PDB file of C-alpha atoms in Angstrom:
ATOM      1  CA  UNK H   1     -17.113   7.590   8.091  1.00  0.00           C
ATOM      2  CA  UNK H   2     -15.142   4.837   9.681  1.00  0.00           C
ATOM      3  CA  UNK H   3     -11.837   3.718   8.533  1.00  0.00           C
ATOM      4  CA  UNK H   4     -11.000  -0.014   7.059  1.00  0.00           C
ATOM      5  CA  UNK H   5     -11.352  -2.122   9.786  1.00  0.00           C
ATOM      6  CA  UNK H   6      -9.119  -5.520  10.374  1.00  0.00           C
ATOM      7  CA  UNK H   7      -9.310  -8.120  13.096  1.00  0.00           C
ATOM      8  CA  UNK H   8      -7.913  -9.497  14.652  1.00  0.00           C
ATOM      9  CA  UNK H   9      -5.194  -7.504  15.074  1.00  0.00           C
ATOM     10  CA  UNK H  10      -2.686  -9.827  16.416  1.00  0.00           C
ATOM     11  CA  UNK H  11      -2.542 -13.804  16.416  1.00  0.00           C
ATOM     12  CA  UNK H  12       0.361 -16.599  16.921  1.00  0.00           C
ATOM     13  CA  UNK H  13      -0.620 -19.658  15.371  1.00  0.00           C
ATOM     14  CA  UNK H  14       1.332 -22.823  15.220  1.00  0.00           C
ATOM     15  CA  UNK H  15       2.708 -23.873  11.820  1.00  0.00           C
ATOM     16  CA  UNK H  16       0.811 -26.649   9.892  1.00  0.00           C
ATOM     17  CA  UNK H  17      -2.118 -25.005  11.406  1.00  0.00           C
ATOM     18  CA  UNK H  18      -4.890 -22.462   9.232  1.00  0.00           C
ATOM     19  CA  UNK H  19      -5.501 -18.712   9.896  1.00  0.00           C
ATOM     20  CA  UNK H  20      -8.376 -16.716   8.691  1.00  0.00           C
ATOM     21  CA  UNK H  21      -8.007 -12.955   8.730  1.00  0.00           C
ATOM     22  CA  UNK H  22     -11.000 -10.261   8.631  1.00  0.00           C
ATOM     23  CA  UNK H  23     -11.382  -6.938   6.392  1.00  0.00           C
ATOM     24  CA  UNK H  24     -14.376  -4.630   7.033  1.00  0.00           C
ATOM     25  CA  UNK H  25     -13.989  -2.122   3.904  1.00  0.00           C
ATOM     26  CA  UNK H  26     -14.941   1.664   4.577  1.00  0.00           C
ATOM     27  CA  UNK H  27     -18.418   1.673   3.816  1.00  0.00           C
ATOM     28  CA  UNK H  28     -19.386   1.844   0.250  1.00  0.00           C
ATOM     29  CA  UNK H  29     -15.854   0.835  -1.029  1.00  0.00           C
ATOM     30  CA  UNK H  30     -16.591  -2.530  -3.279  1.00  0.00           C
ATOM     31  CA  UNK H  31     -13.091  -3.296  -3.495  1.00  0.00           C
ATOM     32  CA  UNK H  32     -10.602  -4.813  -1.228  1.00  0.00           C
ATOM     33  CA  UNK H  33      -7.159  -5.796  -2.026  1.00  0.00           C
ATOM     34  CA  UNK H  34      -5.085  -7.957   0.847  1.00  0.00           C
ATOM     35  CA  UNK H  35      -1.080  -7.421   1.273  1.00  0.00           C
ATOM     36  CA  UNK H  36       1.617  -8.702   2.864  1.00  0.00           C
ATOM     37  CA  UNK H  37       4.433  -6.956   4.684  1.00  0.00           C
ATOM     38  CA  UNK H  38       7.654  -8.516   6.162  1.00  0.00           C
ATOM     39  CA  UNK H  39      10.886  -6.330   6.558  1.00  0.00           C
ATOM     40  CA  UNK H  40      12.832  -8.623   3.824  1.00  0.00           C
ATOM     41  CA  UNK H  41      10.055  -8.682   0.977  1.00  0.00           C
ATOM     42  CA  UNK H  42       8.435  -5.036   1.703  1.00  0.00           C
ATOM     43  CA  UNK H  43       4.902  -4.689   0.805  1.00  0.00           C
ATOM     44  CA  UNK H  44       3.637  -8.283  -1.263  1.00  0.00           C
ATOM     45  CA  UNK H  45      -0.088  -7.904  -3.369  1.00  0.00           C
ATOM     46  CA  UNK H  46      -2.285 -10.995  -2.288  1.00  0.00           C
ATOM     47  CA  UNK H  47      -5.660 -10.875  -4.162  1.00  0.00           C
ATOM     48  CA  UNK H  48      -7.920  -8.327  -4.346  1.00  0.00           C
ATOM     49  CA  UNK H  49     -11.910  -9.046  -4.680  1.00  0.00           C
ATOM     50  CA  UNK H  50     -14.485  -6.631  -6.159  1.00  0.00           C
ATOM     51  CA  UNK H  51     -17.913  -7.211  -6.155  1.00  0.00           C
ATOM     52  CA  UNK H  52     -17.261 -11.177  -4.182  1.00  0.00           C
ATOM     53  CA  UNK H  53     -14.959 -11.893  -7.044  1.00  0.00           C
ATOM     54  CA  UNK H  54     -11.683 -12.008  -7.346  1.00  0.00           C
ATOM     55  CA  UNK H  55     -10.556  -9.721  -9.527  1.00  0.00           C
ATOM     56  CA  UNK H  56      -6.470 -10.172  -9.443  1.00  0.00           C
ATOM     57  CA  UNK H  57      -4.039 -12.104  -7.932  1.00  0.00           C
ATOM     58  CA  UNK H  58      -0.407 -11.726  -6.633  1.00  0.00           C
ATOM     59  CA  UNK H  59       2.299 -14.055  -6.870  1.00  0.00           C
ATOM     60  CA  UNK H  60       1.425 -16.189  -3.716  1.00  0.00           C
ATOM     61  CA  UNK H  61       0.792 -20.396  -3.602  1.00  0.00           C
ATOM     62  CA  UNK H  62      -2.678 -21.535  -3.333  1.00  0.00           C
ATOM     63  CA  UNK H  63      -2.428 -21.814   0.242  1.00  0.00           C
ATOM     64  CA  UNK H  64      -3.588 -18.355   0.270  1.00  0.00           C
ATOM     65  CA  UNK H  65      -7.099 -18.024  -0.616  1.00  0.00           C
ATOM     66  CA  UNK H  66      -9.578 -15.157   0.060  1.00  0.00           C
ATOM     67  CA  UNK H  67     -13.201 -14.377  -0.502  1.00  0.00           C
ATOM     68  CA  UNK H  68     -15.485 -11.436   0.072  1.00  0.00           C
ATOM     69  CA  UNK H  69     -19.027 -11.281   0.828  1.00  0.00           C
ATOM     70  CA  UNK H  70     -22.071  -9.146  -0.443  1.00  0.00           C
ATOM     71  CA  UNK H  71     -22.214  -6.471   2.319  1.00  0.00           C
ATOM     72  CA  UNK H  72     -18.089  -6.474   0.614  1.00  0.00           C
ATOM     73  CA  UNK H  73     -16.631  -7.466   4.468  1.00  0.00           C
ATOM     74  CA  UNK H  74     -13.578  -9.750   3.333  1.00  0.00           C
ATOM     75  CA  UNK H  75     -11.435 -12.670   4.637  1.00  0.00           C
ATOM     76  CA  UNK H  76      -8.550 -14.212   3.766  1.00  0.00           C
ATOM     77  CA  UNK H  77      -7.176 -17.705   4.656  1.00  0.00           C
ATOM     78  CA  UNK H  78      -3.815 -18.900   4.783  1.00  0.00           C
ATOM     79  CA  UNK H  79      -3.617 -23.058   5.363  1.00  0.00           C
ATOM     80  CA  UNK H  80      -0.654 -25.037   6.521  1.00  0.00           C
ATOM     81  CA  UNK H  81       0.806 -22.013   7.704  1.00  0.00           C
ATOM     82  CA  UNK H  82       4.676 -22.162   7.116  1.00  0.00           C
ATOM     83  CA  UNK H  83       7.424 -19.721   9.771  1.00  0.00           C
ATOM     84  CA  UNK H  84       7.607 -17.719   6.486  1.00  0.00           C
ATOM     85  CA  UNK H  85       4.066 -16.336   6.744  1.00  0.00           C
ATOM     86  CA  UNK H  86       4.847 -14.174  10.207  1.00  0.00           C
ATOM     87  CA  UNK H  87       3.966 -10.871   8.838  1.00  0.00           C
ATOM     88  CA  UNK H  88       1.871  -8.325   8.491  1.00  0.00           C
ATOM     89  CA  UNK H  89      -1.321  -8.648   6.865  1.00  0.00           C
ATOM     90  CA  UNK H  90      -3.174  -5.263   5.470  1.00  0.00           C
ATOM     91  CA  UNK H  91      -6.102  -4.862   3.552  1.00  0.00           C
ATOM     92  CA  UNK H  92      -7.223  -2.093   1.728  1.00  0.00           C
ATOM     93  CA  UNK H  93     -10.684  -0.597   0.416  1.00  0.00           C
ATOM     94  CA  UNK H  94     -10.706   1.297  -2.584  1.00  0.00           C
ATOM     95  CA  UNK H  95     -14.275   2.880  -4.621  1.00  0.00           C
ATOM     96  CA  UNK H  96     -13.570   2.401  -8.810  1.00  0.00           C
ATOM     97  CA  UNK H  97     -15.027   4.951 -10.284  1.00  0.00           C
ATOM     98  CA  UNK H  98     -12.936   7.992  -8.888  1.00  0.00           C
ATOM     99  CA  UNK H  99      -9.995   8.418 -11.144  1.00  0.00           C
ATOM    100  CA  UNK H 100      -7.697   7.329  -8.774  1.00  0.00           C
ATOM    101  CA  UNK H 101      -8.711   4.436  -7.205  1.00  0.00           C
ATOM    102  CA  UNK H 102      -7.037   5.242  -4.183  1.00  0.00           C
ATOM    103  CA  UNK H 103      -6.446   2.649  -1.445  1.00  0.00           C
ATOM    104  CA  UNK H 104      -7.199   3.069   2.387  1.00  0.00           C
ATOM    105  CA  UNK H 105      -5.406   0.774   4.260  1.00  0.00           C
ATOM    106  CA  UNK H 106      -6.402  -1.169   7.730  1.00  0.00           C
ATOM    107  CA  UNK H 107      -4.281  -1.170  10.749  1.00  0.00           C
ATOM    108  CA  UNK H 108      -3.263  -4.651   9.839  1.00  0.00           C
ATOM    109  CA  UNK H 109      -3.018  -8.167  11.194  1.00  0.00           C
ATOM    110  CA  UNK H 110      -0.114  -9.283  12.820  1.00  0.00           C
ATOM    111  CA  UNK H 111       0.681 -12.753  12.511  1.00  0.00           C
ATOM    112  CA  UNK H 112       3.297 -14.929  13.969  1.00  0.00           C
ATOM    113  CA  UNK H 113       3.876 -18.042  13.450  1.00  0.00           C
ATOM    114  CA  UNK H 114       6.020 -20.329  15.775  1.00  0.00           C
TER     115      UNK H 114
ATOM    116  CA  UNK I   1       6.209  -6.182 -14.804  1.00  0.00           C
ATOM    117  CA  UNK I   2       6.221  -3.040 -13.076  1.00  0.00           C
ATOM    118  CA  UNK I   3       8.917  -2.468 -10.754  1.00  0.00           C
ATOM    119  CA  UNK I   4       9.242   0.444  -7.981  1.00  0.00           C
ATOM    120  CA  UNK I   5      12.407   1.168  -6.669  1.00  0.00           C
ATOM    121  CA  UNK I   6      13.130   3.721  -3.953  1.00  0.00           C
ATOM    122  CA  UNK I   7      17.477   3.791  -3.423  1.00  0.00           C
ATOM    123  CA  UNK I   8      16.929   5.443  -0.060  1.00  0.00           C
ATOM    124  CA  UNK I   9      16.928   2.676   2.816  1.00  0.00           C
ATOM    125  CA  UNK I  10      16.988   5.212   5.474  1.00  0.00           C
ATOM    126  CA  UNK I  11      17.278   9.274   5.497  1.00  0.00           C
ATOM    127  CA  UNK I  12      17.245  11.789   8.015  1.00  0.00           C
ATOM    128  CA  UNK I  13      16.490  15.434   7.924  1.00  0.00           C
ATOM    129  CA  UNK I  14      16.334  17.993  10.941  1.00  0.00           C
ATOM    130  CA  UNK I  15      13.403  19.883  11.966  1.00  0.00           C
ATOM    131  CA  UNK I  16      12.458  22.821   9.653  1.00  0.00           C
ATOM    132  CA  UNK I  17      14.341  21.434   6.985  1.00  0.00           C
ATOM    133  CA  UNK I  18      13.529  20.186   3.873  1.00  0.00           C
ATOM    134  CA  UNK I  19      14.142  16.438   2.269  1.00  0.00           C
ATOM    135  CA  UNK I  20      13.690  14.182  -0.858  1.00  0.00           C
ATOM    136  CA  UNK I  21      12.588  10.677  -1.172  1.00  0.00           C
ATOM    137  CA  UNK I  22      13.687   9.346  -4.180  1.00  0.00           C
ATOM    138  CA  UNK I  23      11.318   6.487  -6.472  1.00  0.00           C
ATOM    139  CA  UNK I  24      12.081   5.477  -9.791  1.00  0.00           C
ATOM    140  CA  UNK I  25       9.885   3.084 -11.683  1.00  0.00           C
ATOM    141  CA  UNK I  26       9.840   0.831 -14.777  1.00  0.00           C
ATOM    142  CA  UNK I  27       6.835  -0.113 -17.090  1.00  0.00           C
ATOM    143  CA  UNK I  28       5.879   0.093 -20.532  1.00  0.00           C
ATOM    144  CA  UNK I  29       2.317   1.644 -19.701  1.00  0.00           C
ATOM    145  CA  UNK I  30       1.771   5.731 -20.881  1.00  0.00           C
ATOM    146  CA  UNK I  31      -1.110   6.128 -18.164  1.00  0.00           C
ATOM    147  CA  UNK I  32      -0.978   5.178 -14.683  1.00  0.00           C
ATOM    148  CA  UNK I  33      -0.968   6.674 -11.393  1.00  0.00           C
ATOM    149  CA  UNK I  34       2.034   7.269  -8.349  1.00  0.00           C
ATOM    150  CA  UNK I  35       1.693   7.650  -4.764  1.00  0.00           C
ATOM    151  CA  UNK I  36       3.330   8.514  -1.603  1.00  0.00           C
ATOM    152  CA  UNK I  37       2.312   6.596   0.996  1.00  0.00           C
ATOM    153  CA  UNK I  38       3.049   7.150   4.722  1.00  0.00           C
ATOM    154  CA  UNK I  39       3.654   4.827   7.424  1.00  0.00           C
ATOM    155  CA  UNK I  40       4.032   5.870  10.955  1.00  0.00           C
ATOM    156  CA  UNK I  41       5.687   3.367  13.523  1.00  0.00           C
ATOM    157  CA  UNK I  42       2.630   0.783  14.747  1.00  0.00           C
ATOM    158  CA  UNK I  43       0.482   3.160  12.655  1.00  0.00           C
ATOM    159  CA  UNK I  44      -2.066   2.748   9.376  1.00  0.00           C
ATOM    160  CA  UNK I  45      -0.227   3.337   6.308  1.00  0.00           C
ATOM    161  CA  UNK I  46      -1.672   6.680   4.484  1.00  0.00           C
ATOM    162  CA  UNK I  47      -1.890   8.295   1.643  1.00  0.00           C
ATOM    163  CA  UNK I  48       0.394  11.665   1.246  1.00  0.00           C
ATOM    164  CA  UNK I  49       0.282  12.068  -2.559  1.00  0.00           C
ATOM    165  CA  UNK I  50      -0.898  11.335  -5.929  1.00  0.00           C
ATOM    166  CA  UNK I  51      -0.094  11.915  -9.450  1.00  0.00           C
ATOM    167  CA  UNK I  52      -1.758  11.039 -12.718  1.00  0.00           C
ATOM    168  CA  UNK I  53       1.180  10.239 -15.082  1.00  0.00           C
ATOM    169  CA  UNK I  54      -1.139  12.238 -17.952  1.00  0.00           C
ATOM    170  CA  UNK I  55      -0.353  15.338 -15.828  1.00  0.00           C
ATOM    171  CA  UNK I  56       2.832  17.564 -16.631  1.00  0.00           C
ATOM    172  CA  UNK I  57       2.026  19.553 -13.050  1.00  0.00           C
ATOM    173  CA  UNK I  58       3.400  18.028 -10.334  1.00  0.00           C
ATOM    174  CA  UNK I  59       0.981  17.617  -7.441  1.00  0.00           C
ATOM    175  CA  UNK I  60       1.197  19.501  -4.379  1.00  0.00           C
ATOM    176  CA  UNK I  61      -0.521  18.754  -0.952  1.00  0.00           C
ATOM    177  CA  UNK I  62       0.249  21.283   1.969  1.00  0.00           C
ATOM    178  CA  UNK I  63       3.838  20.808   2.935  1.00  0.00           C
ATOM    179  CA  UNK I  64       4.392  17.932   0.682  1.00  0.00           C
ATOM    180  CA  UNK I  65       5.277  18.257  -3.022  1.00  0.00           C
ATOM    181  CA  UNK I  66       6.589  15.839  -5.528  1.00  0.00           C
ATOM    182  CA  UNK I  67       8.837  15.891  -8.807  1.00  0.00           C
ATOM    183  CA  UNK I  68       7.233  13.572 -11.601  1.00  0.00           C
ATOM    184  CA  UNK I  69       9.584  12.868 -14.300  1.00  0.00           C
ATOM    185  CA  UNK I  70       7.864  11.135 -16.825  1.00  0.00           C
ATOM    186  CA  UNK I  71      10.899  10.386 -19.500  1.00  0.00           C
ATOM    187  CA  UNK I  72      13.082   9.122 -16.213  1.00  0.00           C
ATOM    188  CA  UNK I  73      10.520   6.959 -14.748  1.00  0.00           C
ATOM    189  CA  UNK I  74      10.907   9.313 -11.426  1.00  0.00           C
ATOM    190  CA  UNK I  75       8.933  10.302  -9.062  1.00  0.00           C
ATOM    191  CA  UNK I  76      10.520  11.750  -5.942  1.00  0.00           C
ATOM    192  CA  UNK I  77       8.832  13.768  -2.737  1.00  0.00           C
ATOM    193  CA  UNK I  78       9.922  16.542  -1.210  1.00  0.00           C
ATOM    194  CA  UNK I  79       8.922  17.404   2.012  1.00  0.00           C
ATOM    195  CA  UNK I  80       9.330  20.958   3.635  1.00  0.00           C
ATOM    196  CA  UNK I  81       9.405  22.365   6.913  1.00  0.00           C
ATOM    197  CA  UNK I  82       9.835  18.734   8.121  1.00  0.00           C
ATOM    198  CA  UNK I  83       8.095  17.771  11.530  1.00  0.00           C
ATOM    199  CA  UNK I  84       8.438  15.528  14.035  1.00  0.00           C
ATOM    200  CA  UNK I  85       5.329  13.978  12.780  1.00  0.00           C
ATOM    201  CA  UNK I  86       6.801  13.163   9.345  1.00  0.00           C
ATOM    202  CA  UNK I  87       8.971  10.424  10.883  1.00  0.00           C
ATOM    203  CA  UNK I  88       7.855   7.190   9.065  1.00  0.00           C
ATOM    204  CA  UNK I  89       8.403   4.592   6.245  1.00  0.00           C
ATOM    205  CA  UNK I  90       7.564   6.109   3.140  1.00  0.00           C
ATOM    206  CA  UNK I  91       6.592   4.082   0.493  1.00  0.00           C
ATOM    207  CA  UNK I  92       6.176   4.856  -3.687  1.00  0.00           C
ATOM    208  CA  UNK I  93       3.544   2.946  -5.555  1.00  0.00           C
ATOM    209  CA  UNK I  94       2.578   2.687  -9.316  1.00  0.00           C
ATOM    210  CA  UNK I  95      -0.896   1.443 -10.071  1.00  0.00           C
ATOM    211  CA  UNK I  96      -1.798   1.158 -14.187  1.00  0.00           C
ATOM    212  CA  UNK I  97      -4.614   2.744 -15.175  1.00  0.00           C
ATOM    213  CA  UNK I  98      -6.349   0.202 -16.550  1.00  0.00           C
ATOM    214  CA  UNK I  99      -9.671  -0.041 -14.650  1.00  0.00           C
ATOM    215  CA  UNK I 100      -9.651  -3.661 -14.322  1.00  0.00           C
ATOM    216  CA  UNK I 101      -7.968  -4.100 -11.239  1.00  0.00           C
ATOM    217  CA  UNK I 102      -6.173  -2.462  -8.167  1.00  0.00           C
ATOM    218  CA  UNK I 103      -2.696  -4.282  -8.195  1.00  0.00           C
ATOM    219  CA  UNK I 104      -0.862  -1.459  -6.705  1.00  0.00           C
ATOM    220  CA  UNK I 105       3.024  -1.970  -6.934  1.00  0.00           C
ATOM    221  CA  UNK I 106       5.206  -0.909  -3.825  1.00  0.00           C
ATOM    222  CA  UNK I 107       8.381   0.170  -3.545  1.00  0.00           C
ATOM    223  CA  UNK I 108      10.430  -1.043  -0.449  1.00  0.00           C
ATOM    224  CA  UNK I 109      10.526   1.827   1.407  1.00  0.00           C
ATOM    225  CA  UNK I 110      12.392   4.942   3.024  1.00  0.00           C
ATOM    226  CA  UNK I 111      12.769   5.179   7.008  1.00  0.00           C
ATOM    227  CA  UNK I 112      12.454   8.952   7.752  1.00  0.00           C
ATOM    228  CA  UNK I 113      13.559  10.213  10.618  1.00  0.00           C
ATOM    229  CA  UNK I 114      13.504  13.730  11.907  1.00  0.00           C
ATOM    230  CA  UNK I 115      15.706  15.151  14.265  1.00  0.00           C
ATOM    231  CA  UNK I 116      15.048  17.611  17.031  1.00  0.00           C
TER     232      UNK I 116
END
């Protein structure tokens, strides 16, 4: 079975521009939960969509948004991207219904903005 | 809030020897899970370890064993015959065990390194 897939898996944008990041969830997982990692705040929850709805949501402002679509492949957006967003994006695919719910992560996006 | 706290920045252990990770947590919940999660430099982050809080037995996988203390919020992993393989950030996460949700809580990491 293939792993959680992310792409791309590096990008420098320019700040004020927007970014949109890609999750392909191992298949059959319904959930997928996006986090952030930078060395100073460790590991951040974003969002995390189940079934194309968002099902929680992390302490983050609205510039980060997210969706997910029916075959559960899931992107996230970040808009008037700010030096403070360089970090590394993961995602993670989970299957509720086990009783632990455990995540796989992606390899991650890195993202750097200049 | 939860809150996962892991004391160790950094620890090192030599080859063939054994280490603990430390993780305390804080919540008000009586069921919920912990894991150990491993991440290797420029490497996916995976899973070493899980507990179910419900459980008295601590969980064992291979080489890798942990010490759930439910009444001191701690949760520590101890890892024997260390490798060089086992050099990574090791992270502790609670998750509640409410079904409504995966907001998995992170601690902020040990660096392990493991020395020839």
């Amino acid at each position: 079975k293939a792993g959680v897939t992310q792409t791309p898996r590096y990008l420098i944008k320019t700040r004020g521009q927007q970014v949109t990041l890609s999750c392909s969830p191992i298949s059959g997982h319904r959930s997928v939960s996006w986090y952030q990692q930078t060395p100073g705040q460790g590991l951040q929850f974003l969002f995390e969509y189940f079934s194309e709805t968002q099902r929680n949501k992390g302490n983050f402002p609205g510039r980060f948004s997210g969706r997910q679509f029916s075959n559960s492949r899931s992107e996230m957006n970040v808009s008037t991207l700010e030096l403070g967003d360089s970090a590394l994006y993961l995602c993670a695919s989970s299957t509720p219904g086990t009783s632990f719910d455990e995540q796989y992560f992606g390899p991650g996006t890195r993202l750097t903005v200049t | 809030a939860q809150t996962v706290t892991q004391s160790q920045p950094e620890m090192s252990v030599q080859e063939a020897e054994t280490v603990t990770l430390s993780c305390t947590y804080d919540t008000s919940e009586s069921d919920y899970y912990l894991f150990w999660y491993k991440q290797p430099p420029s490497r996916q982050m995976i899973l070493v370890i899980r507990q179910e809080a419900y459980k008295q037995q601590n969980a064992t996988e291979n080489r890798f064993s942990v010490n759930f203390q439910k009444a001191a919020k701690s949760f520590s992993l101890k890892i024997s015959d260390s490798q060089l393989g086992d050099a990574a950030m090791y992270f502790c996460a609670y998750r509640s065990a409410d079904n409504y949700g995966q907001n998995f809580v992170f601690g902020p990491g040990t660096r392990l390194s493991v020395l020839p």
